[in-house]
């Protein structure tokens, strides 16, 4: 069951991050990188050292990567 906990924790974190990203249109690329690294990446790496990431979580990471490089969620 730890994977379910990680998935739910990840969902909460992505909601918080999405609220912060509403202002992303005013951020430079370095600002986006800092925001993503600070809010999410370190926490995910900590969890993934213990558990395998569910496919849904990996899909969300892909969305974040696309957002970082293109500025859109898809």
Short mmCIF file of C-alpha atoms in Angstrom, two decimals:
data_model
loop_
_atom_site.label_atom_id
_atom_site.label_comp_id
_atom_site.label_asym_id
_atom_site.label_seq_id
_atom_site.Cartn_x
_atom_site.Cartn_y
_atom_site.Cartn_z
CA UNK A 1 0.00 0.00 0.00
CA UNK A 2 2.86 2.52 0.19
CA UNK A 3 2.50 3.24 -3.53
CA UNK A 4 -1.07 4.46 -2.98
CA UNK A 5 0.17 6.79 -0.27
CA UNK A 6 2.82 8.19 -2.55
CA UNK A 7 0.31 8.68 -5.35
CA UNK A 8 -2.06 10.57 -3.07
CA UNK A 9 0.77 12.65 -1.60
CA UNK A 10 1.94 13.43 -5.11
CA UNK A 11 -1.56 14.51 -6.12
CA UNK A 12 -1.76 16.93 -3.17
CA UNK A 13 1.65 18.33 -4.01
CA UNK A 14 0.76 18.79 -7.67
CA UNK A 15 -2.42 20.66 -6.70
CA UNK A 16 -0.38 23.02 -4.53
CA UNK A 17 2.17 23.41 -7.31
CA UNK A 18 -0.57 24.11 -9.86
CA UNK A 19 -1.91 26.91 -7.68
CA UNK A 20 1.55 28.43 -7.53
CA UNK A 21 2.03 28.04 -11.26
CA UNK A 22 -0.90 30.33 -12.06
CA UNK A 23 1.68 33.12 -12.12
CA UNK A 24 4.00 31.19 -14.42
CA UNK A 25 3.39 33.45 -17.40
CA UNK A 26 5.47 36.07 -15.62
CA UNK A 27 8.38 33.73 -14.87
CA UNK A 28 11.50 33.30 -16.92
CA UNK A 29 12.85 29.85 -17.73
CA UNK A 30 15.22 30.02 -14.77
CA UNK A 31 12.27 30.97 -12.56
CA UNK A 32 10.34 27.93 -13.76
CA UNK A 33 13.30 25.66 -13.12
CA UNK A 34 13.74 27.03 -9.61
CA UNK A 35 10.04 26.65 -8.83
CA UNK A 36 9.85 23.06 -10.03
CA UNK A 37 13.10 22.06 -8.34
CA UNK A 38 12.19 23.67 -5.05
CA UNK A 39 8.60 22.50 -4.77
CA UNK A 40 8.58 19.05 -6.19
CA UNK A 41 11.72 17.40 -7.44
CA UNK A 42 13.53 16.87 -4.17
CA UNK A 43 10.46 15.40 -2.48
CA UNK A 44 9.81 13.02 -5.36
CA UNK A 45 13.39 11.83 -5.43
CA UNK A 46 13.16 11.05 -1.73
CA UNK A 47 10.04 8.92 -2.22
CA UNK A 48 11.35 7.20 -5.32
CA UNK A 49 14.42 5.97 -3.48
CA UNK A 50 12.07 3.68 -1.53
CA UNK A 51 9.24 2.84 -3.91
CA UNK A 52 8.53 2.34 -7.59
CA UNK A 53 6.56 5.22 -9.06
CA UNK A 54 3.07 4.41 -10.36
CA UNK A 55 2.39 5.03 -14.04
CA UNK A 56 0.03 7.88 -13.19
CA UNK A 57 2.81 9.64 -11.29
CA UNK A 58 5.22 9.13 -14.17
CA UNK A 59 2.64 10.68 -16.51
CA UNK A 60 2.42 13.74 -14.23
CA UNK A 61 6.20 14.05 -14.25
CA UNK A 62 6.10 14.02 -18.05
CA UNK A 63 3.50 16.81 -17.97
CA UNK A 64 5.80 18.83 -15.71
CA UNK A 65 8.74 18.27 -18.02
CA UNK A 66 6.67 19.44 -20.98
CA UNK A 67 5.53 22.46 -19.02
CA UNK A 68 9.09 23.36 -18.18
CA UNK A 69 10.28 23.26 -21.76
CA UNK A 70 7.19 24.43 -23.65
CA UNK A 71 5.11 26.39 -21.14
CA UNK A 72 1.97 24.27 -21.64
CA UNK A 73 0.56 21.36 -19.64
CA UNK A 74 0.04 18.94 -22.52
#
